[in-house]
mmCIF file of C-alpha atoms in Angstrom:
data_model
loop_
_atom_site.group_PDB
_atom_site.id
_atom_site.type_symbol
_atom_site.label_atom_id
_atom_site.label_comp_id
_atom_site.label_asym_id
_atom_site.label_seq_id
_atom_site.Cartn_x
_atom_site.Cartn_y
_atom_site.Cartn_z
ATOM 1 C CA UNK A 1 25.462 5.127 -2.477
ATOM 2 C CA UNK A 2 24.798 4.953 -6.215
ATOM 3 C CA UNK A 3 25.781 1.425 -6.708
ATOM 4 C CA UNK A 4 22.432 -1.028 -6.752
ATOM 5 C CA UNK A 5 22.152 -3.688 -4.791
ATOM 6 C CA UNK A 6 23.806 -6.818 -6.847
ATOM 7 C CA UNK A 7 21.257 -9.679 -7.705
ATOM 8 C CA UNK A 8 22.603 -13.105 -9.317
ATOM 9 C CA UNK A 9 18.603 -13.604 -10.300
ATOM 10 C CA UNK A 10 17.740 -10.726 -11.933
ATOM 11 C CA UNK A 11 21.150 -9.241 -13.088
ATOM 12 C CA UNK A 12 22.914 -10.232 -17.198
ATOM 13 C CA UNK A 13 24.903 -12.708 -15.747
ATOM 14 C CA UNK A 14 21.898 -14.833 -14.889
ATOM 15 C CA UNK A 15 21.436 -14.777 -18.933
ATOM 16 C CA UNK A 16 24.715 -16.070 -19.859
ATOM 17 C CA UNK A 17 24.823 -19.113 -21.060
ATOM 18 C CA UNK A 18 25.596 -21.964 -18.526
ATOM 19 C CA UNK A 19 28.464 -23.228 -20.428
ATOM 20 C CA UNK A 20 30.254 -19.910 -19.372
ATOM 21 C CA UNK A 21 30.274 -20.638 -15.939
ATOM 22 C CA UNK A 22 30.531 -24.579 -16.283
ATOM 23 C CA UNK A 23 33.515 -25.160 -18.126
ATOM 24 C CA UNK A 24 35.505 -22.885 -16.437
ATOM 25 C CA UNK A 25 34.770 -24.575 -13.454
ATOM 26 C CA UNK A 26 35.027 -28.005 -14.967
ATOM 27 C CA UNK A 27 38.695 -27.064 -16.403
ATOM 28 C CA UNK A 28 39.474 -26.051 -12.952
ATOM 29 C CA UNK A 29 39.050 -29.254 -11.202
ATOM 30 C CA UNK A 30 40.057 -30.963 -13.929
ATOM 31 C CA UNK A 31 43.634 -29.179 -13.743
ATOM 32 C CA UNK A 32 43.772 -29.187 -9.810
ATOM 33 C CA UNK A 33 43.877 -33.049 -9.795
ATOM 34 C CA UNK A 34 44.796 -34.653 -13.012
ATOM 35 C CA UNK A 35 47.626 -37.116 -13.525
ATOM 36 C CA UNK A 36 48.848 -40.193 -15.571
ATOM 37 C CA UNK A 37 46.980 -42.965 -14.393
ATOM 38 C CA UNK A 38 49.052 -45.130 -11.739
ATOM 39 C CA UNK A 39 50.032 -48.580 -12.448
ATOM 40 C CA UNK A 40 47.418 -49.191 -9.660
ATOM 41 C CA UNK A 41 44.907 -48.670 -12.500
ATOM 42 C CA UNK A 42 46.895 -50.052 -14.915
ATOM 43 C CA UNK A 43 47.019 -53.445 -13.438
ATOM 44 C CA UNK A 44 43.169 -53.353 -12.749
ATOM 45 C CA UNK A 45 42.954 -53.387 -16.836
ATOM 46 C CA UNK A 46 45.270 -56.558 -17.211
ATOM 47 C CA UNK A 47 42.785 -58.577 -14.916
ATOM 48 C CA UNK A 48 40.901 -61.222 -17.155
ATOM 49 C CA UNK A 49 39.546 -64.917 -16.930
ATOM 50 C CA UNK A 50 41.850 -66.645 -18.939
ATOM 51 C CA UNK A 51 44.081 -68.071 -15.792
ATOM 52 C CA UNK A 52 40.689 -68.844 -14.397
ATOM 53 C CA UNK A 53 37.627 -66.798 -12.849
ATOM 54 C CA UNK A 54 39.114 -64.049 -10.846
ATOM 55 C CA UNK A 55 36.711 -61.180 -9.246
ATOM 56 C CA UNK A 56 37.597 -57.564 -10.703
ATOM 57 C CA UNK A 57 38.595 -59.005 -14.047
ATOM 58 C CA UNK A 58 35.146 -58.411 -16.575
ATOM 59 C CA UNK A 59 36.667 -54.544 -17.592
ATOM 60 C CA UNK A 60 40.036 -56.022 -18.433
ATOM 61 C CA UNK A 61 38.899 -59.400 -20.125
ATOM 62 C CA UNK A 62 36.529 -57.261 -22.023
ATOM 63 C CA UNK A 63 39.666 -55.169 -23.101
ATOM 64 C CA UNK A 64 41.719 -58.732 -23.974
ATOM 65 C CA UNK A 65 39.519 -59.117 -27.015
ATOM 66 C CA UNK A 66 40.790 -56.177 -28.881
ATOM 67 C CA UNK A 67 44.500 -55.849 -27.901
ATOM 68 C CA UNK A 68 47.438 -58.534 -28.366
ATOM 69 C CA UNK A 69 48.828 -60.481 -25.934
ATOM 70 C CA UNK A 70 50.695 -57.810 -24.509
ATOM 71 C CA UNK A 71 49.157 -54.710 -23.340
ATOM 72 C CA UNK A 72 51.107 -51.346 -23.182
ATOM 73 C CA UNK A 73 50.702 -48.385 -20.584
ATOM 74 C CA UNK A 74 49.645 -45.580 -23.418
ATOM 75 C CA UNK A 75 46.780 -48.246 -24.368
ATOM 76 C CA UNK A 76 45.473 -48.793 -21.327
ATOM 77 C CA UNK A 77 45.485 -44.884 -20.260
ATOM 78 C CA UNK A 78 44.194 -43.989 -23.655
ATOM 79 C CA UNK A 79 41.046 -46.191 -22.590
ATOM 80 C CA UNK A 80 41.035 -44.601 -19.294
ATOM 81 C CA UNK A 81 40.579 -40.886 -20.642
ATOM 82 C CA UNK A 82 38.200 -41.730 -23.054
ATOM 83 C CA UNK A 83 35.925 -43.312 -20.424
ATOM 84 C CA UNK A 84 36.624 -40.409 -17.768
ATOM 85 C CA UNK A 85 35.224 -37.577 -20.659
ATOM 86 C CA UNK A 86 32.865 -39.726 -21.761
ATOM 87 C CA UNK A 87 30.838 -40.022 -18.638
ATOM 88 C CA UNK A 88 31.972 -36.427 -17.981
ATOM 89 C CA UNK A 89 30.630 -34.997 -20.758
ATOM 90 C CA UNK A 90 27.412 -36.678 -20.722
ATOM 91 C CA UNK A 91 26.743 -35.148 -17.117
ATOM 92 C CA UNK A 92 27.761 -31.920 -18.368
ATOM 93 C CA UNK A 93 24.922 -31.693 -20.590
ATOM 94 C CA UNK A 94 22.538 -33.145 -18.454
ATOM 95 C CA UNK A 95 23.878 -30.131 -15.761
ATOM 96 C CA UNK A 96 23.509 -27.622 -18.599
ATOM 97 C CA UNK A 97 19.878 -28.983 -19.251
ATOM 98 C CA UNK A 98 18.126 -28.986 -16.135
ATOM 99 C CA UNK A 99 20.460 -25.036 -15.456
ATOM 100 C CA UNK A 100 18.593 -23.932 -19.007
ATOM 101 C CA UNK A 101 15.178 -24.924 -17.690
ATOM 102 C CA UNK A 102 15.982 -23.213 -13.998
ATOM 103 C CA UNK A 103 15.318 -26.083 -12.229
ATOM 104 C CA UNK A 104 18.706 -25.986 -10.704
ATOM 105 C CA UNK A 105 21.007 -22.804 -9.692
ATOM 106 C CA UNK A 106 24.266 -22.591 -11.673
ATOM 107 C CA UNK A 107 26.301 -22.505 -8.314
ATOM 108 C CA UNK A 108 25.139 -25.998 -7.710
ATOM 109 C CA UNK A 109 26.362 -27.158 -11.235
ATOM 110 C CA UNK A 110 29.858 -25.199 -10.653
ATOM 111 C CA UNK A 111 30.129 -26.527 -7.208
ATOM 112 C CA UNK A 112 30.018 -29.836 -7.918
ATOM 113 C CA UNK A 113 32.713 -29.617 -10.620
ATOM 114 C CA UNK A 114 35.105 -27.616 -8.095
ATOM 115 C CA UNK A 115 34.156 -30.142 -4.659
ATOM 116 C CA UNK A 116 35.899 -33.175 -3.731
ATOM 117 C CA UNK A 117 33.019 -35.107 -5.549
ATOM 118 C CA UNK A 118 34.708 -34.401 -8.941
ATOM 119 C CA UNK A 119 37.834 -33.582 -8.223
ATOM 120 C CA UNK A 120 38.750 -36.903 -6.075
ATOM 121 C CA UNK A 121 37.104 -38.768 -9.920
ATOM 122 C CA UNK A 122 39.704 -36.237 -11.721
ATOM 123 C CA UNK A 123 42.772 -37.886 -9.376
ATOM 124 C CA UNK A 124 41.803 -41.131 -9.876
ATOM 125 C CA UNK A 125 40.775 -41.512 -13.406
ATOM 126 C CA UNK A 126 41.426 -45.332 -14.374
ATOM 127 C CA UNK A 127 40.009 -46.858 -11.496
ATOM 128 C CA UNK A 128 37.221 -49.156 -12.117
ATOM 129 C CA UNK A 129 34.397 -47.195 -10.844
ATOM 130 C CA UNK A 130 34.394 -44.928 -13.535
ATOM 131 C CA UNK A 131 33.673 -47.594 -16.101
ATOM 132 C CA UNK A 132 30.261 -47.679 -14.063
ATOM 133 C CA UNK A 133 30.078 -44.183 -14.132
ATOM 134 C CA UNK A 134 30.582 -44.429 -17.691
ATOM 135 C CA UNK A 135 28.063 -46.827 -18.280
ATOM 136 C CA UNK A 136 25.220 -45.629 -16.408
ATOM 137 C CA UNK A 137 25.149 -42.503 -16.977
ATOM 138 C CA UNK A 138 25.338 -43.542 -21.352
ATOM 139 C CA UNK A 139 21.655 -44.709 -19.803
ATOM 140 C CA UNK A 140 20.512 -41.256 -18.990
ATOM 141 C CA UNK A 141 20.588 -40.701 -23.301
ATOM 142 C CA UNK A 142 18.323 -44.055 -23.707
ATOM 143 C CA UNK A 143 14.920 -43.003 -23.746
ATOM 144 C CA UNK A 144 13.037 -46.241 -25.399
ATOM 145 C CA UNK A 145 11.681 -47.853 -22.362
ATOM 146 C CA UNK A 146 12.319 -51.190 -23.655
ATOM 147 C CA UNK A 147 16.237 -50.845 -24.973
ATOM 148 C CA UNK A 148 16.679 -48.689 -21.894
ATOM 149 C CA UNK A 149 15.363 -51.446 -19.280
ATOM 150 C CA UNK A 150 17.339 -53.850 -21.009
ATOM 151 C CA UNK A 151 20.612 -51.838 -20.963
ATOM 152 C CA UNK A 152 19.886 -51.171 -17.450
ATOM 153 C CA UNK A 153 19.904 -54.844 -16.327
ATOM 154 C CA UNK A 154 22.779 -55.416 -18.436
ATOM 155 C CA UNK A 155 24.998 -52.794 -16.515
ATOM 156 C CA UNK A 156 23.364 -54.497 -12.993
ATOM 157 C CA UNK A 157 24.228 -57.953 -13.948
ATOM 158 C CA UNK A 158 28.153 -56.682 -14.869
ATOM 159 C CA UNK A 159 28.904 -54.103 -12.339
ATOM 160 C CA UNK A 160 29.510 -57.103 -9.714
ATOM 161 C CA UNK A 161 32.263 -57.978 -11.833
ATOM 162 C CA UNK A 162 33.508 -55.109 -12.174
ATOM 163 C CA UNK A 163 34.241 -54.752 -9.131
ATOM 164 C CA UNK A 164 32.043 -55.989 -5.626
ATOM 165 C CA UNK A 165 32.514 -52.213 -4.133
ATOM 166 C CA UNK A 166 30.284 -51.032 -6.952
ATOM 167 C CA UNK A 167 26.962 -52.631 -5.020
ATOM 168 C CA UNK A 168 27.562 -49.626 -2.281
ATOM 169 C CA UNK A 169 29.508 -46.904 -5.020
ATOM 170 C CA UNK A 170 27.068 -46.876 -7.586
ATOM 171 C CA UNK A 171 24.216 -49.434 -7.831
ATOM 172 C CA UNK A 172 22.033 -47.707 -5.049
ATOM 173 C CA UNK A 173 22.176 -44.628 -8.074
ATOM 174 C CA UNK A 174 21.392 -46.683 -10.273
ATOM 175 C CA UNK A 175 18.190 -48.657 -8.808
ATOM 176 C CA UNK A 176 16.937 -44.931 -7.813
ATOM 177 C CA UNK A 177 16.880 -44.006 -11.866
ATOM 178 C CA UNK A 178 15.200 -47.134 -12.654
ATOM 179 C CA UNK A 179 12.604 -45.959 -9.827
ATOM 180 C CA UNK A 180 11.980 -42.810 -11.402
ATOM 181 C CA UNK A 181 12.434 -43.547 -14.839
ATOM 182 C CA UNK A 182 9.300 -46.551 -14.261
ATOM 183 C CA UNK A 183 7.337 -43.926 -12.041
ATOM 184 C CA UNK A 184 7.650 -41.667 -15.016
ATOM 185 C CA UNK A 185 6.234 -44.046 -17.643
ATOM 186 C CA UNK A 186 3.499 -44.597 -14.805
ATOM 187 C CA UNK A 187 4.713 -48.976 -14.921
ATOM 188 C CA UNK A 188 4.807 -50.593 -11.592
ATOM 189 C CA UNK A 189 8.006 -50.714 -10.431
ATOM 190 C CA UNK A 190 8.570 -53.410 -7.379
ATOM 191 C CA UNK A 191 9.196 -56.587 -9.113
ATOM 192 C CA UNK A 192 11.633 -54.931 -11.441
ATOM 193 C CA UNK A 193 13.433 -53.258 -8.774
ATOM 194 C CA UNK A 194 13.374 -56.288 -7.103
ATOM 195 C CA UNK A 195 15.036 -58.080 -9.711
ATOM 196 C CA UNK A 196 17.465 -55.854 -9.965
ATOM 197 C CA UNK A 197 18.649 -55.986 -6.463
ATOM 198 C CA UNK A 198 18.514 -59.698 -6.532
ATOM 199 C CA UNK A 199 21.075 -59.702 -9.402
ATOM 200 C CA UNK A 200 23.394 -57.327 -7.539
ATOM 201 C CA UNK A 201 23.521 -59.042 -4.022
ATOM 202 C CA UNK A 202 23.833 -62.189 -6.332
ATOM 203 C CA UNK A 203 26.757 -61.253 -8.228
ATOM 204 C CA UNK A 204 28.481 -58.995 -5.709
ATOM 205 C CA UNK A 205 28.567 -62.589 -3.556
ATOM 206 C CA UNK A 206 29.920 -64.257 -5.990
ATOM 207 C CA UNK A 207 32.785 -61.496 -6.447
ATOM 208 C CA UNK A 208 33.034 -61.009 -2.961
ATOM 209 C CA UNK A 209 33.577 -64.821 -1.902
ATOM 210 C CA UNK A 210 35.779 -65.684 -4.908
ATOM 211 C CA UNK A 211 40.020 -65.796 -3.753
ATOM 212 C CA UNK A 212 42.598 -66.972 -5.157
ATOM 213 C CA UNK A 213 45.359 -69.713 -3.347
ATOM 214 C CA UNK A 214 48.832 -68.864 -2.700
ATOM 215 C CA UNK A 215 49.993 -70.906 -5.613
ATOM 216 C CA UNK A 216 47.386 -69.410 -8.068
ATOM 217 C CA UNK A 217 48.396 -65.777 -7.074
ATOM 218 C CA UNK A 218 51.868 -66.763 -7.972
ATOM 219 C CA UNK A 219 51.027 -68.163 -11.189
ATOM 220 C CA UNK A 220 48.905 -65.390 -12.133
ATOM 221 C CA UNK A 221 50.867 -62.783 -11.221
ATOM 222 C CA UNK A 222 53.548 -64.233 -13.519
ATOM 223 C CA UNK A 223 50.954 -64.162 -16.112
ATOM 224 C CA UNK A 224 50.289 -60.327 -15.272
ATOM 225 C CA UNK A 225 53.903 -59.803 -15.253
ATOM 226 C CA UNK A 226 54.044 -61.097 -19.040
ATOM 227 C CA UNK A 227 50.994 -59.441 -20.224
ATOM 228 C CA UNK A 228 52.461 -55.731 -19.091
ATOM 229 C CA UNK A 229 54.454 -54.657 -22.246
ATOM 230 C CA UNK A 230 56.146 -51.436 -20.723
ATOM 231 C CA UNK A 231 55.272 -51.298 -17.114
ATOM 232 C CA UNK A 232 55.648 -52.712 -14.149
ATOM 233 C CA UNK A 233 52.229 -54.260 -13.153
ATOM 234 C CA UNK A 234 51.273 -53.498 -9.079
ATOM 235 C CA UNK A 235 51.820 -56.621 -6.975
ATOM 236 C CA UNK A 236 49.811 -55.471 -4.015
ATOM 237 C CA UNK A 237 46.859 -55.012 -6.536
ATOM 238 C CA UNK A 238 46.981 -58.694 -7.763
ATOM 239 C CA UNK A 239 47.685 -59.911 -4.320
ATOM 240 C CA UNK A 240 44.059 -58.463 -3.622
ATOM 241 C CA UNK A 241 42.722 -61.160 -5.254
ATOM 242 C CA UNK A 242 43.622 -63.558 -2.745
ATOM 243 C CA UNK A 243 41.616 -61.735 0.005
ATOM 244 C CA UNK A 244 39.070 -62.871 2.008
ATOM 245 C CA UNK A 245 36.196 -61.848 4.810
ATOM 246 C CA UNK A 246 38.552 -62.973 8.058
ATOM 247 C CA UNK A 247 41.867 -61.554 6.497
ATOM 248 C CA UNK A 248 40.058 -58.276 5.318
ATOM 249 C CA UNK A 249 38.703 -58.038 8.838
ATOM 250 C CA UNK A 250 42.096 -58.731 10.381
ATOM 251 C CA UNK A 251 43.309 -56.012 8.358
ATOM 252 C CA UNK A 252 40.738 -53.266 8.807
ATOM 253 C CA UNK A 253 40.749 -54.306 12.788
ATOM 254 C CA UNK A 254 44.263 -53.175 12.900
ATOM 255 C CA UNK A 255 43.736 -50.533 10.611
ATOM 256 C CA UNK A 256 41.153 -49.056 13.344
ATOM 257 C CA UNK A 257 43.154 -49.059 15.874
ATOM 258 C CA UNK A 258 45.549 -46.282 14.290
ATOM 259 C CA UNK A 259 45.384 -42.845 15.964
ATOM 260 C CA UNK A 260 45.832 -41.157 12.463
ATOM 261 C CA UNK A 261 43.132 -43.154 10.794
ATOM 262 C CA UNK A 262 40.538 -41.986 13.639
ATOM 263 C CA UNK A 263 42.204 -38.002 13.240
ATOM 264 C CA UNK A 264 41.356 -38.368 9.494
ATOM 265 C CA UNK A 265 38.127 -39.948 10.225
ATOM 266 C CA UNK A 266 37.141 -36.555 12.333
ATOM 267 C CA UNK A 267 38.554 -34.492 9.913
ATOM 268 C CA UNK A 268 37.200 -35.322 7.156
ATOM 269 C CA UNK A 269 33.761 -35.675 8.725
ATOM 270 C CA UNK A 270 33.712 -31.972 9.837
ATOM 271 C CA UNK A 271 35.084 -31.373 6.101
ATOM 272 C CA UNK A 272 33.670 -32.761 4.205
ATOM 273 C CA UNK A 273 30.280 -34.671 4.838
ATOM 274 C CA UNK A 274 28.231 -31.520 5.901
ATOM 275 C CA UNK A 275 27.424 -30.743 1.788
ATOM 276 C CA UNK A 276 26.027 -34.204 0.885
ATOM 277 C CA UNK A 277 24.149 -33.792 4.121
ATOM 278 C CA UNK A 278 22.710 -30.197 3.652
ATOM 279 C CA UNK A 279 22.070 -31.149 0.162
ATOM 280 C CA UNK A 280 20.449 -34.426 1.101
ATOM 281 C CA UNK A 281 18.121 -32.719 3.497
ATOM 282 C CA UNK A 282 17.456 -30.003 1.130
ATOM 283 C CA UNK A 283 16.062 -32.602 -1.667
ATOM 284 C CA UNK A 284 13.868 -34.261 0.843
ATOM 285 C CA UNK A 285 12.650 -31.364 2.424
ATOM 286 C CA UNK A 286 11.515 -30.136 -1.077
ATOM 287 C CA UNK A 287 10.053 -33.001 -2.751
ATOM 288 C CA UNK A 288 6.326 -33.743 -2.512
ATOM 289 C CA UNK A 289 7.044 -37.557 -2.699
ATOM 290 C CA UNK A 290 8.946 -37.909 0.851
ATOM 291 C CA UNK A 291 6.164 -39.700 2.384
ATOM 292 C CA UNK A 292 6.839 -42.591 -0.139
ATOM 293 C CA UNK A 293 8.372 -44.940 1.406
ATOM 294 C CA UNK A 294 10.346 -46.102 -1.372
ATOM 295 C CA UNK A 295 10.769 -43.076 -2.494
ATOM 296 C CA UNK A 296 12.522 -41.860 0.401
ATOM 297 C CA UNK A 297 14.619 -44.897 1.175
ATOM 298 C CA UNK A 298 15.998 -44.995 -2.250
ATOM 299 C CA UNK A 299 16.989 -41.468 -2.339
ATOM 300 C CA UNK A 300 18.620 -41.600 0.910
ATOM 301 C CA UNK A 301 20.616 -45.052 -0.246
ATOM 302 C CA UNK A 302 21.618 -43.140 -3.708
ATOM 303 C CA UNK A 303 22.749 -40.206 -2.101
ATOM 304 C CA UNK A 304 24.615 -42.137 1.198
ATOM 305 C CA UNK A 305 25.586 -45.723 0.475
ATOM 306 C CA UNK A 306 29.121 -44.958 0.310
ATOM 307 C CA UNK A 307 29.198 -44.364 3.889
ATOM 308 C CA UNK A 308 28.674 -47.789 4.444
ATOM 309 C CA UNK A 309 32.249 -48.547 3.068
ATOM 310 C CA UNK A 310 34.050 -46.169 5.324
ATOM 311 C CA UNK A 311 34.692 -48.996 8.372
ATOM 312 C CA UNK A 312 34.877 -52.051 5.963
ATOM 313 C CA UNK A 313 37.096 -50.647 2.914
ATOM 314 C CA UNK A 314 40.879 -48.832 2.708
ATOM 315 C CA UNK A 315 40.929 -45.305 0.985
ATOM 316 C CA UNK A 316 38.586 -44.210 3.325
ATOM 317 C CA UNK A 317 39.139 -40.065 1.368
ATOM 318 C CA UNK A 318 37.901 -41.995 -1.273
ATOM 319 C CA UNK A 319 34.379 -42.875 0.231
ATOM 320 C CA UNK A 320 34.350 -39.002 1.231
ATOM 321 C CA UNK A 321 34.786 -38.188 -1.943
ATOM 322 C CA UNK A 322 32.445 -40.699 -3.786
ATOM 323 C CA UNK A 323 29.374 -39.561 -1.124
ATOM 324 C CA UNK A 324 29.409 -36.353 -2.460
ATOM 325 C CA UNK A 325 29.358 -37.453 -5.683
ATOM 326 C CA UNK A 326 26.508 -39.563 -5.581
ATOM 327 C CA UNK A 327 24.546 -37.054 -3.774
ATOM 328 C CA UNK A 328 25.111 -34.636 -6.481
ATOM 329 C CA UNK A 329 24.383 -37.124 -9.066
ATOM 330 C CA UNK A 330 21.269 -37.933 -7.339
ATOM 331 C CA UNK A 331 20.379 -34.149 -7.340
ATOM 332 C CA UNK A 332 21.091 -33.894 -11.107
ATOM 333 C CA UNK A 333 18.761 -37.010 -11.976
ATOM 334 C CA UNK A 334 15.828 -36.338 -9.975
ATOM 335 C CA UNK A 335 15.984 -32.784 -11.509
ATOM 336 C CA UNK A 336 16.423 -34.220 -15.033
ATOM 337 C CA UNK A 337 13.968 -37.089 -14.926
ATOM 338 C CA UNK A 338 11.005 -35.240 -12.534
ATOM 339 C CA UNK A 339 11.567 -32.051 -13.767
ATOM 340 C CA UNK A 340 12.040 -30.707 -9.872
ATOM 341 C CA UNK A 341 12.974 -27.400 -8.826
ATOM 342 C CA UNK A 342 16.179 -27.742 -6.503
ATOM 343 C CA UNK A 343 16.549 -24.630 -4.428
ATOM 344 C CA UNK A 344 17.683 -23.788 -0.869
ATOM 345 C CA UNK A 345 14.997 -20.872 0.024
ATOM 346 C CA UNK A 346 15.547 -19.599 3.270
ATOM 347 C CA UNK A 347 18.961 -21.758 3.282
ATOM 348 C CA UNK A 348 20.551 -19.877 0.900
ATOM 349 C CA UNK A 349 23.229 -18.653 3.228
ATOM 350 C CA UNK A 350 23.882 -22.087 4.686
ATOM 351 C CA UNK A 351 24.864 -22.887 1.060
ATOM 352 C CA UNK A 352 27.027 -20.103 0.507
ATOM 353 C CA UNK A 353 29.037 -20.781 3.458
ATOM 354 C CA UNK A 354 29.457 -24.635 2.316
ATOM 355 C CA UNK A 355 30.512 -23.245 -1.230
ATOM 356 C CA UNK A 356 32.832 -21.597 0.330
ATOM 357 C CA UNK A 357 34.086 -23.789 2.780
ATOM 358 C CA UNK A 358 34.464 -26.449 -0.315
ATOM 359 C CA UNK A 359 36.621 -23.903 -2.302
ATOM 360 C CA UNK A 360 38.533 -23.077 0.647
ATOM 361 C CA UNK A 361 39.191 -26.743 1.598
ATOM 362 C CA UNK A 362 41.969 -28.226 -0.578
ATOM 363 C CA UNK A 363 41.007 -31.762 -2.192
ATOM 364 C CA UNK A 364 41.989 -34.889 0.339
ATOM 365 C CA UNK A 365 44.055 -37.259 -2.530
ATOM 366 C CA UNK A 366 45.197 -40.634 -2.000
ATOM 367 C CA UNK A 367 48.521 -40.067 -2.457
ATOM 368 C CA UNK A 368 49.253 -38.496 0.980
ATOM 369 C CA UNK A 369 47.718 -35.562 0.310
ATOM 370 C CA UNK A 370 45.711 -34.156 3.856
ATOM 371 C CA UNK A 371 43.031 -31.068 4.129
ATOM 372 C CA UNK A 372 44.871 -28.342 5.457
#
């Protein structure tokens, strides 16, 4: 009967610094999920243009101009970490930013870092989205308009080759910055978010519609094969190259038709897409701009596109995974760029049940790894 009623708000643990709660959280999902990148990863960073243009091979050729002819495993997951922190860091600080001017709650910040959204990155560090990642969020530290508008259609015009997924991971997130980073400097913003689009569906096409004939795959996989100094470069990978629209369809038809890929499907809907949706419907229902049009249609194409890959793209965890992510991300950079208070009023208890269920809910991997 003595004991006071506990209050996060009001209470000294609402005056600790944020690091104190965001590290420990960060080391925790960094632990849960970390590995040595696979050779899946590796191989991505052997891709270049010197048998020819081949889509997915900018990151790698990039790479080919400051190692030797043959690349080794430690090199290429040396580059891998780096980029992972980097990125990671740099949206660390931006959480700890927008926590110190309480225009976000902690729980959100810690959340994130413990939730599928970060821990699926954690698990699969070295795959080419997080050179994206990587680069776009280096953007958020560019505030010259003019070097910062520049940068930004540099990353646009590369992403595509990259890798084609990016137009639906990453570039919606990207396009809704540039939105509110020309709102914010008060510049009219339709032609150049125009443009950028253009460039995107341009170059994803051009990704997207480039193969690679039986005989080329052969001869390039040699070349792969050659380039790997101590590893054993993924086959399956390279033979992606030589994809197309009708066999990817052929293959995702089939792949629909599995019981266990429709059991996942539910499973991970009831799992895991709630969050992005309660947050999602949170930011609108706060934000005095929702009756912009393109406003609103860029925020919900940020926060969803990767929904969009679920019925045409493998991995389909993955897509879980990466929704959450980019509805966090789009929480963090309307917060950091409009100054907005993010906060769940009467849903408060809503959240704390999600929290919880998130914590609860151990992380869907690729390996084989299933929610229990």
């Amino acid at each position: 009967m003595f004991l006071k009623k506990f209050k996060m708000q009001d209470k000294s643990l609402s005056k600790l610094s944020a690091w104190v709660f965001l590290i420990p959280c960060f080391l925790i999902g960094l632990l849960s999920a970390i590995r040595w990148p696979s050779a899946w990863t590796a191989t991505h960073a052997l891709f270049d243009y010197s048998q020819g243009f081949a889509k997915r091979s900018f990151y790698g050729n990039f790479l080919s101009f400051f190692f030797d002819d043959k690349v080794s495993y430690i090199q290429i997951t040396l580059i891998n970490f780096i980029i992972f922190f980097g990125w990671s860091i740099i949206l660390m600080i931006i959480i700890k930013k927008i926590i110190d001017l309480k225009l976000i709650d902690y729980r959100v910040g810690c959340l994130f870092f413990i939730s599928p959204a970060f821990i699926f990155q954690v698990h699969t560090i070295g795959y080419l989205e997080h050179v994206a990642f990587f680069l776009f969020f280096l953007t958020l530290l560019i505030r010259n308009f003019y070097v910062h508008i520049i940068f930004k259609f540099i990353i646009i015009s590369v992403i595509p080759f990259i890798h084609e997924g990016l137009l639906l991971m990453i570039t919606p997130l990207i396009i809704f910055d540039t939105f509110l980073f020309l709102k914010k400097n008060n510049l009219r913003f339709k032609k150049i978010i125009s443009l950028i689009v253009i460039i995107s569906i341009i170059g994803t096409c051009i990704n997207a519609i480039s193969k690679k004939n039986d005989t080329e795959i052969a001869q390039y996989e040699k070349y792969i094969n050659e380039k790997a100094l101590d590893f054993n470069p993924r086959g399956d990978n390279i033979e992606t190259l030589s994809n197309d629209h009708i066999k990817l369809f052929s293959i995702m038809s089939d792949y629909w038709t599995r019981l266990t890929h429709w059991s996942k499907l539910t499973l991970y809907t009831l799992i895991l897409l709630p969050l992005p949706i309660f947050l999602t419907f949170n930011l609108i229902r706060l934000n005095q701009n929702k009756n912009n049009k393109y406003y609103f249609y860029t925020l919900i194409i940020s926060c969803l596109s990767p929904i969009l890959l679920i019925p045409i793209a493998f991995d389909i965890e993955r897509w879980f995974a990466m929704i959450q992510f980019t509805t966090f991300a789009t929480i963090f950079i309307v917060c950091y760029r409009k100054n907005f208070k993010f906060r769940f009023d009467q849903y408060s208890h809503l959240f704390q049940i999600l929290f919880i269920l998130t914590c609860l809910t151990s992380i869907p991997l690729m390996d084989q790894y299933y929610l229990v």
